[in-house]
Short mmCIF file of C-alpha atoms in Angstrom, two decimals:
data_model
loop_
_atom_site.label_atom_id
_atom_site.label_comp_id
_atom_site.label_asym_id
_atom_site.label_seq_id
_atom_site.Cartn_x
_atom_site.Cartn_y
_atom_site.Cartn_z
CA MET A 1 149.87 77.63 135.75
CA ILE A 2 146.84 78.79 137.75
CA PRO A 3 144.80 75.84 139.09
CA ILE A 4 141.10 75.71 138.30
CA ASP A 5 139.14 76.67 141.40
CA ILE A 6 135.76 74.94 141.37
CA ARG A 7 133.87 75.33 144.62
CA PRO A 8 131.16 72.69 145.12
CA ASP A 9 128.73 75.15 146.70
CA LYS A 10 129.14 77.64 143.85
CA LEU A 11 128.81 74.92 141.22
CA THR A 12 125.67 73.61 142.90
CA GLN A 13 124.14 77.08 142.97
CA GLU A 14 124.90 77.67 139.29
CA MET A 15 123.29 74.35 138.36
CA MET A 16 120.21 75.19 140.41
CA ASP A 17 119.95 78.63 138.78
CA TYR A 18 120.36 77.12 135.33
CA THR A 19 117.66 74.50 136.03
CA ARG A 20 115.31 77.19 137.33
CA LYS A 21 115.83 79.31 134.23
CA LEU A 22 115.15 76.34 131.95
CA GLY A 23 111.99 75.45 133.88
CA LYS A 24 110.63 79.00 133.79
CA GLY A 25 111.72 79.34 130.19
CA MET A 26 109.80 76.23 129.16
CA GLU A 27 106.71 77.71 130.81
CA ASN A 28 107.17 81.02 128.99
CA LEU A 29 107.73 79.27 125.67
CA LEU A 30 104.58 77.18 126.08
CA ASN A 31 102.54 80.24 127.06
CA ALA A 32 103.86 82.53 124.34
CA ASP A 33 101.10 84.01 122.20
CA LYS A 34 101.10 83.86 118.42
CA ILE A 35 104.14 85.72 117.13
CA ASP A 36 102.97 88.65 115.06
CA SER A 37 104.50 90.02 111.86
CA GLY A 38 104.88 93.68 112.68
CA VAL A 39 103.27 95.69 115.45
CA SER A 40 102.04 98.92 113.85
CA PRO A 41 98.47 99.18 112.44
CA LYS A 42 98.41 99.29 108.65
CA GLN A 43 96.00 98.94 105.76
CA ALA A 44 96.44 97.15 102.43
CA VAL A 45 95.75 99.84 99.80
CA TYR A 46 96.97 98.18 96.59
CA LYS A 47 97.51 94.57 95.52
CA GLU A 48 98.98 93.02 92.41
CA ASP A 49 99.90 89.35 92.05
CA LYS A 50 101.94 88.53 95.20
CA LEU A 51 102.66 92.19 96.00
CA VAL A 52 100.80 94.15 98.67
CA LEU A 53 101.25 97.89 99.26
CA TYR A 54 100.52 98.91 102.85
CA ARG A 55 99.85 102.31 104.35
CA TYR A 56 100.50 102.71 108.08
CA ASP A 57 98.02 104.46 110.33
CA THR A 58 99.12 107.89 111.51
CA PRO A 59 99.48 107.99 115.32
CA GLU A 60 97.01 110.12 117.22
CA GLY A 61 98.15 113.70 117.63
CA ILE A 62 100.52 113.63 114.64
CA THR A 63 99.87 115.57 111.44
CA PRO A 64 101.44 113.75 108.49
CA ARG A 65 103.75 115.61 106.17
CA PRO A 66 102.37 116.33 102.69
CA VAL A 67 104.93 114.19 100.83
CA PRO A 68 104.47 110.47 101.64
CA LEU A 69 107.34 108.04 102.17
CA LEU A 70 107.53 104.66 100.44
CA VAL A 71 109.68 102.02 102.15
CA VAL A 72 111.25 99.54 99.70
CA TYR A 73 112.66 96.43 101.37
CA ALA A 74 114.77 93.62 99.95
CA LEU A 75 113.35 90.53 98.26
CA VAL A 76 115.31 88.42 100.74
CA ASN A 77 113.61 88.09 104.15
CA ARG A 78 110.47 89.96 105.12
CA PRO A 79 109.90 93.69 105.59
CA TYR A 80 108.42 93.43 109.10
CA MET A 81 111.99 93.66 110.40
CA THR A 82 111.35 97.40 110.18
CA ASP A 83 108.45 97.01 112.65
CA ILE A 84 109.60 94.07 114.75
CA GLN A 85 108.46 95.17 118.23
CA GLU A 86 106.80 98.10 119.99
CA ASP A 87 109.92 99.79 121.32
CA ARG A 88 112.20 98.86 118.41
CA SER A 89 110.39 99.84 115.26
CA THR A 90 111.80 101.91 112.43
CA ILE A 91 108.25 102.35 111.12
CA LYS A 92 107.00 103.75 114.44
CA GLY A 93 109.97 106.10 114.60
CA LEU A 94 109.26 107.42 111.11
CA LEU A 95 105.57 107.88 111.90
CA LYS A 96 106.47 109.89 115.01
CA THR A 97 108.45 112.33 112.84
CA GLY A 98 105.35 112.96 110.73
CA GLN A 99 106.10 110.67 107.80
CA ASP A 100 103.09 109.26 105.95
CA VAL A 101 104.53 105.78 105.56
CA TYR A 102 103.80 103.22 102.84
CA LEU A 103 105.62 99.90 102.49
CA VAL A 104 106.02 97.41 99.64
CA ASP A 105 105.57 93.76 100.64
CA TRP A 106 106.86 91.70 97.72
CA GLY A 107 105.21 88.52 99.01
CA TYR A 108 106.34 84.92 98.43
CA PRO A 109 107.25 84.06 94.82
CA ASP A 110 106.29 80.61 93.58
CA GLY A 111 106.86 78.65 90.39
CA ALA A 112 104.67 81.03 88.39
CA ASP A 113 107.11 83.84 89.17
CA ARG A 114 110.27 82.11 88.02
CA CYS A 115 110.64 84.35 84.96
CA LEU A 116 110.10 87.68 86.73
CA THR A 117 112.98 90.04 85.98
CA LEU A 118 114.31 93.21 87.57
CA ASP A 119 112.39 95.08 84.90
CA ASP A 120 109.17 93.47 86.15
CA TYR A 121 109.93 94.40 89.74
CA LEU A 122 111.15 97.95 89.14
CA ASN A 123 109.39 99.29 86.04
CA GLY A 124 106.37 97.13 86.75
CA TYR A 125 105.41 96.53 90.38
CA LEU A 126 107.38 99.32 92.04
CA ASP A 127 106.51 101.93 89.44
CA ARG A 128 102.80 101.15 89.75
CA CYS A 129 103.05 101.48 93.55
CA VAL A 130 104.63 104.91 93.13
CA ASP A 131 101.94 105.91 90.63
CA TYR A 132 99.23 104.77 93.05
CA ILE A 133 100.64 106.88 95.89
CA CYS A 134 101.14 109.92 93.65
CA GLU A 135 97.56 109.71 92.43
CA ALA A 136 96.17 109.16 95.94
CA HIS A 137 97.92 112.30 97.20
CA GLY A 138 97.62 114.43 94.08
CA LEU A 139 101.41 114.67 93.76
CA GLU A 140 103.97 114.15 91.04
CA GLN A 141 106.77 113.03 93.41
CA ILE A 142 107.14 111.04 96.61
CA ASN A 143 109.97 110.22 99.02
CA ILE A 144 111.55 106.75 98.97
CA LEU A 145 113.47 104.85 101.67
CA GLY A 146 115.31 101.81 100.30
CA ILE A 147 116.77 99.18 102.62
CA CYS A 148 119.64 96.79 101.73
CA GLN A 149 118.79 95.23 98.35
CA GLY A 150 115.73 97.48 98.40
CA GLY A 151 118.17 100.39 98.49
CA VAL A 152 119.81 99.13 95.29
CA PHE A 153 116.33 98.84 93.79
CA SER A 154 115.59 102.42 94.89
CA LEU A 155 118.80 103.75 93.36
CA MET A 156 118.03 102.05 90.06
CA TYR A 157 114.40 103.12 90.12
CA THR A 158 115.35 106.75 90.76
CA SER A 159 117.95 106.58 88.00
CA MET A 160 115.16 105.59 85.62
CA HIS A 161 112.37 107.74 87.09
CA GLN A 162 113.99 110.73 88.78
CA ASP A 163 110.92 112.81 87.93
CA LYS A 164 108.85 110.76 90.42
CA VAL A 165 111.25 110.89 93.40
CA LYS A 166 111.54 114.02 95.54
CA ASN A 167 114.00 112.71 98.18
CA LEU A 168 115.81 109.39 98.45
CA VAL A 169 117.08 107.66 101.61
CA THR A 170 119.15 104.47 101.47
CA MET A 171 119.98 102.26 104.46
CA VAL A 172 122.77 99.62 104.53
CA THR A 173 122.78 99.70 100.73
CA PRO A 174 125.68 98.25 98.72
CA VAL A 175 126.97 100.11 95.69
CA ASP A 176 130.47 98.66 95.33
CA PHE A 177 129.86 94.91 95.51
CA GLN A 178 133.54 93.93 95.40
CA THR A 179 135.15 95.73 98.34
CA PRO A 180 138.00 93.91 100.12
CA GLY A 181 136.95 91.51 102.85
CA ASN A 182 133.37 91.10 101.60
CA LEU A 183 132.93 87.37 102.21
CA LEU A 184 129.42 87.14 100.75
CA SER A 185 130.59 88.81 97.55
CA SER A 186 133.56 86.46 97.28
CA TRP A 187 131.27 83.46 97.50
CA VAL A 188 128.80 84.74 94.90
CA GLN A 189 131.59 85.76 92.52
CA ALA A 190 132.77 82.14 92.49
CA MET A 191 129.28 80.72 91.97
CA ASP A 192 127.94 79.34 88.69
CA ILE A 193 124.76 81.42 88.73
CA ASP A 194 123.38 80.07 85.45
CA LEU A 195 123.77 76.47 86.60
CA ALA A 196 122.05 77.23 89.92
CA VAL A 197 119.05 78.99 88.35
CA ASP A 198 118.72 76.58 85.42
CA THR A 199 118.71 73.69 87.90
CA MET A 200 116.48 75.06 90.66
CA GLY A 201 114.27 77.61 88.92
CA ASN A 202 113.45 79.80 91.87
CA VAL A 203 116.25 79.91 94.43
CA PRO A 204 115.04 78.50 97.79
CA GLY A 205 114.89 81.08 100.56
CA GLU A 206 116.10 78.50 103.05
CA LEU A 207 119.28 78.00 101.02
CA LEU A 208 119.99 81.72 101.01
CA ASN A 209 119.16 82.04 104.69
CA TRP A 210 121.67 79.41 105.74
CA THR A 211 124.22 81.06 103.46
CA PHE A 212 123.79 84.33 105.38
CA LEU A 213 123.96 82.54 108.74
CA SER A 214 127.15 80.74 107.75
CA LEU A 215 128.91 84.09 107.31
CA LYS A 216 129.08 84.30 111.13
CA PRO A 217 128.25 80.74 112.22
CA PHE A 218 129.34 81.00 115.85
CA ALA A 219 127.45 84.21 116.59
CA LEU A 220 124.38 83.63 114.42
CA ALA A 221 123.87 79.88 114.68
CA GLY A 222 125.37 78.93 118.05
CA GLN A 223 126.15 81.55 120.63
CA LYS A 224 122.72 83.20 120.53
CA TYR A 225 121.07 79.95 121.66
CA VAL A 226 123.51 79.63 124.55
CA ASN A 227 122.75 83.22 125.53
CA MET A 228 119.02 82.58 125.19
CA VAL A 229 119.02 80.90 128.61
CA ASP A 230 119.64 84.30 130.20
CA VAL A 231 116.34 85.70 128.83
CA LEU A 232 114.08 82.68 129.34
CA GLU A 233 112.74 83.90 132.67
CA ASP A 234 111.38 87.11 131.15
CA ALA A 235 108.21 86.47 129.11
CA ASP A 236 108.57 89.71 127.11
CA LYS A 237 112.19 88.96 126.21
CA VAL A 238 111.20 85.43 125.19
CA LYS A 239 108.56 86.81 122.84
CA ASN A 240 111.03 89.29 121.35
CA PHE A 241 113.54 86.46 120.84
CA LEU A 242 110.87 84.41 119.06
CA ARG A 243 109.93 87.39 116.89
CA MET A 244 113.51 87.66 115.71
CA GLU A 245 113.76 83.91 115.12
CA LYS A 246 110.56 83.99 113.09
CA TRP A 247 111.93 86.78 110.92
CA ILE A 248 115.31 85.09 110.42
CA PHE A 249 113.74 81.89 109.11
CA ASP A 250 110.88 83.54 107.21
CA SER A 251 112.77 83.62 103.92
CA PRO A 252 110.88 83.84 100.62
CA ASP A 253 112.17 82.02 97.58
CA GLN A 254 113.78 84.26 94.97
CA ALA A 255 112.41 84.53 91.45
CA GLY A 256 115.01 82.74 89.35
CA GLU A 257 115.57 85.29 86.59
CA THR A 258 115.78 88.20 89.04
CA PHE A 259 118.30 86.28 91.15
CA ARG A 260 120.30 85.51 88.00
CA GLN A 261 120.44 89.14 86.87
CA PHE A 262 121.07 90.66 90.28
CA SER A 263 123.87 88.21 91.15
CA LYS A 264 125.63 88.50 87.81
CA ASP A 265 125.20 92.24 87.22
CA PHE A 266 126.17 93.34 90.72
CA TYR A 267 128.19 90.71 92.59
CA GLN A 268 130.04 89.36 89.58
CA LYS A 269 130.23 92.42 87.25
CA ASN A 270 129.99 95.17 89.90
CA GLY A 271 127.62 96.97 87.55
CA LEU A 272 126.97 100.14 89.57
CA ILE A 273 130.72 100.82 89.52
CA ASN A 274 131.60 99.52 86.07
CA GLY A 275 128.34 100.27 84.24
CA GLY A 276 126.48 98.05 81.83
CA VAL A 277 123.38 97.32 83.94
CA VAL A 278 120.32 97.36 81.68
CA ILE A 279 116.80 97.26 83.12
CA GLY A 280 114.17 97.03 80.41
CA GLU A 281 114.81 99.94 78.06
CA TYR A 282 117.03 101.81 80.52
CA GLU A 283 120.77 101.63 81.15
CA ILE A 284 121.41 102.47 84.79
CA ASN A 285 123.49 105.58 85.42
CA LEU A 286 123.56 106.89 88.99
CA LYS A 287 124.50 110.34 87.69
CA ASN A 288 120.82 110.59 86.78
CA LEU A 289 120.07 110.86 90.52
CA THR A 290 119.81 114.59 91.13
CA CYS A 291 117.39 114.63 94.07
CA PRO A 292 118.58 115.07 97.69
CA LEU A 293 120.05 111.79 98.94
CA LEU A 294 120.71 110.51 102.49
CA ASN A 295 122.90 107.41 102.75
CA VAL A 296 122.78 105.60 106.12
CA TYR A 297 125.20 102.73 106.73
CA ALA A 298 126.39 100.60 109.66
CA LEU A 299 130.03 100.59 110.73
CA GLN A 300 129.99 96.92 111.85
CA ASP A 301 127.94 95.58 108.95
CA HIS A 302 129.17 92.13 107.86
CA LEU A 303 126.82 91.97 104.84
CA VAL A 304 127.29 95.50 103.48
CA PRO A 305 130.72 96.80 104.55
CA PRO A 306 130.85 100.58 105.02
CA ALA A 307 133.12 101.00 101.99
CA ALA A 308 130.53 99.24 99.83
CA SER A 309 127.98 101.90 100.73
CA ARG A 310 130.24 104.96 100.85
CA ALA A 311 131.10 104.40 97.18
CA MET A 312 127.70 105.96 96.40
CA LYS A 313 128.98 109.48 97.07
CA ASP A 314 131.14 109.73 93.95
CA LEU A 315 128.65 108.06 91.61
CA VAL A 316 125.39 109.98 92.07
CA GLY A 317 124.58 113.31 90.43
CA SER A 318 122.99 114.86 93.52
CA THR A 319 124.49 118.07 94.92
CA ASP A 320 122.64 117.44 98.21
CA TYR A 321 124.28 114.24 99.43
CA THR A 322 124.51 113.33 103.13
CA GLU A 323 126.03 110.32 104.90
CA ASN A 324 125.07 109.02 108.33
CA ALA A 325 127.33 106.32 109.85
CA PHE A 326 125.73 104.19 112.58
CA PRO A 327 127.95 102.33 115.10
CA GLY A 328 126.21 98.98 114.78
CA GLY A 329 125.48 96.04 112.52
CA HIS A 330 123.25 95.23 109.57
CA ILE A 331 120.22 94.38 111.72
CA GLY A 332 121.01 96.66 114.65
CA ILE A 333 120.41 99.68 112.45
CA TYR A 334 116.68 98.87 112.61
CA VAL A 335 116.20 97.26 116.01
CA SER A 336 118.77 98.51 118.51
CA GLY A 337 117.78 100.99 121.19
CA LYS A 338 120.50 103.36 119.98
CA ALA A 339 119.11 103.29 116.46
CA GLN A 340 115.64 104.21 117.72
CA LYS A 341 117.10 107.26 119.46
CA GLU A 342 119.45 108.38 116.71
CA VAL A 343 118.99 106.89 113.24
CA THR A 344 115.23 107.07 112.71
CA PRO A 345 114.79 110.60 114.12
CA ALA A 346 117.70 111.76 111.93
CA ILE A 347 116.02 110.32 108.83
CA GLY A 348 112.72 111.99 109.75
CA LYS A 349 114.40 115.36 110.32
CA TRP A 350 116.35 115.13 107.06
CA LEU A 351 113.14 114.41 105.14
CA ASN A 352 111.18 117.13 106.92
CA ASP A 353 113.85 119.70 106.13
CA ARG A 354 113.41 118.89 102.42
CA SER A 355 109.67 118.23 102.19
#
C-alpha cells in the first residue's frame, strides 16, 4: 500500500491558489455584463402568436447564395445554442459559407397554447414561415436545417411538403427512438403520458430540463461546477460559462397536446420506424423525401445515439443521401472548436454543391 504523501508546503500553495481563483472569480462574476442570447445580428421578419422568424445579417464581403436556409430548432430549450458565442457559432459558420440564414424561434408557450398540436406547429406555423421565405425570395423551394427534435419536425414537414424543400440537412436527429441503451427513451416509454398531460396541461420546461440533466448527473450537475474554479480567473471564460448556464436553464414549457403526441407516437410507438404517425390530413412516410439529404450525427451523443440517427438511411426515398459522423457529443456538435472547423463548413459546402 502506497502511503499518501501530503507535503505541507504544497498543500499551502494549493490552498492559496484556490483562494486566489475564488477571489478573482467573484470579481469577474460581479462584473459580468448582461448575458446575451445569441451574438450574430438578426432581424425579426415575421411574427405569429409566440413564434418569431429571424433573418441573420449577411457578413460584409459575402454574397449570399440564391436559395435561403431555414434553421428549425427543437421546442425544448432555446435556439440561440446555435449562436452561443463569437468563436463558437453554427450560425456564423453557415453565414461564412454564403448561406442566407433564417431561424424559427418558437417562443415560450403558455396556458393559451395547451391545445397546440404537431399539425399546428408543422402545417401551420412552420409552413407559413416557409411560404414567407419563398415569397420574399421569389422561389418555390428553400433549404432546411433541422436540429434534434427540429430535425424530426423537418423530416415530417418534408414528407408532407416535399415540393417546398430543395435540400434537407438534419443534425443529431433521432429516427429510431428505441435503440438499445437509450436511457431517455426507456424512461419515456415507461411514462403515463396521458396522466402527465391531463394533470399538468403544459409540461414544465424545468421538469424536462432536470430530466435531461439527470441522464448524466455527475458530469452535468456536479463536475462542471468543480471544474468552473479553473476558469474563474478569465473574464471571457466566465462569461462563456454563464452563457451556457443561461441556455441550459432557459427551458420553455411544452404545449401539452404536442408533448402528448410526440412522446406517444415516437418514444412509445417508434412511429418513424413502424408507421402510423398522422399529422393533420397526412400520414408520415419518409419515402416521400426525395430531395438531397445530409444527416449529421455525434458519435458520443447521450440523447440521440448514433444508431438512432443512422436508421434514417434506409427509410428515406432520397437517392442523394450523405452521412457525416462527428466525434463529439450532443451539444459539442454546435459549440466545440472542432465542430466550427469541420461540421459547419461541411454543411455549407454540401448545400452550395446542390444550390
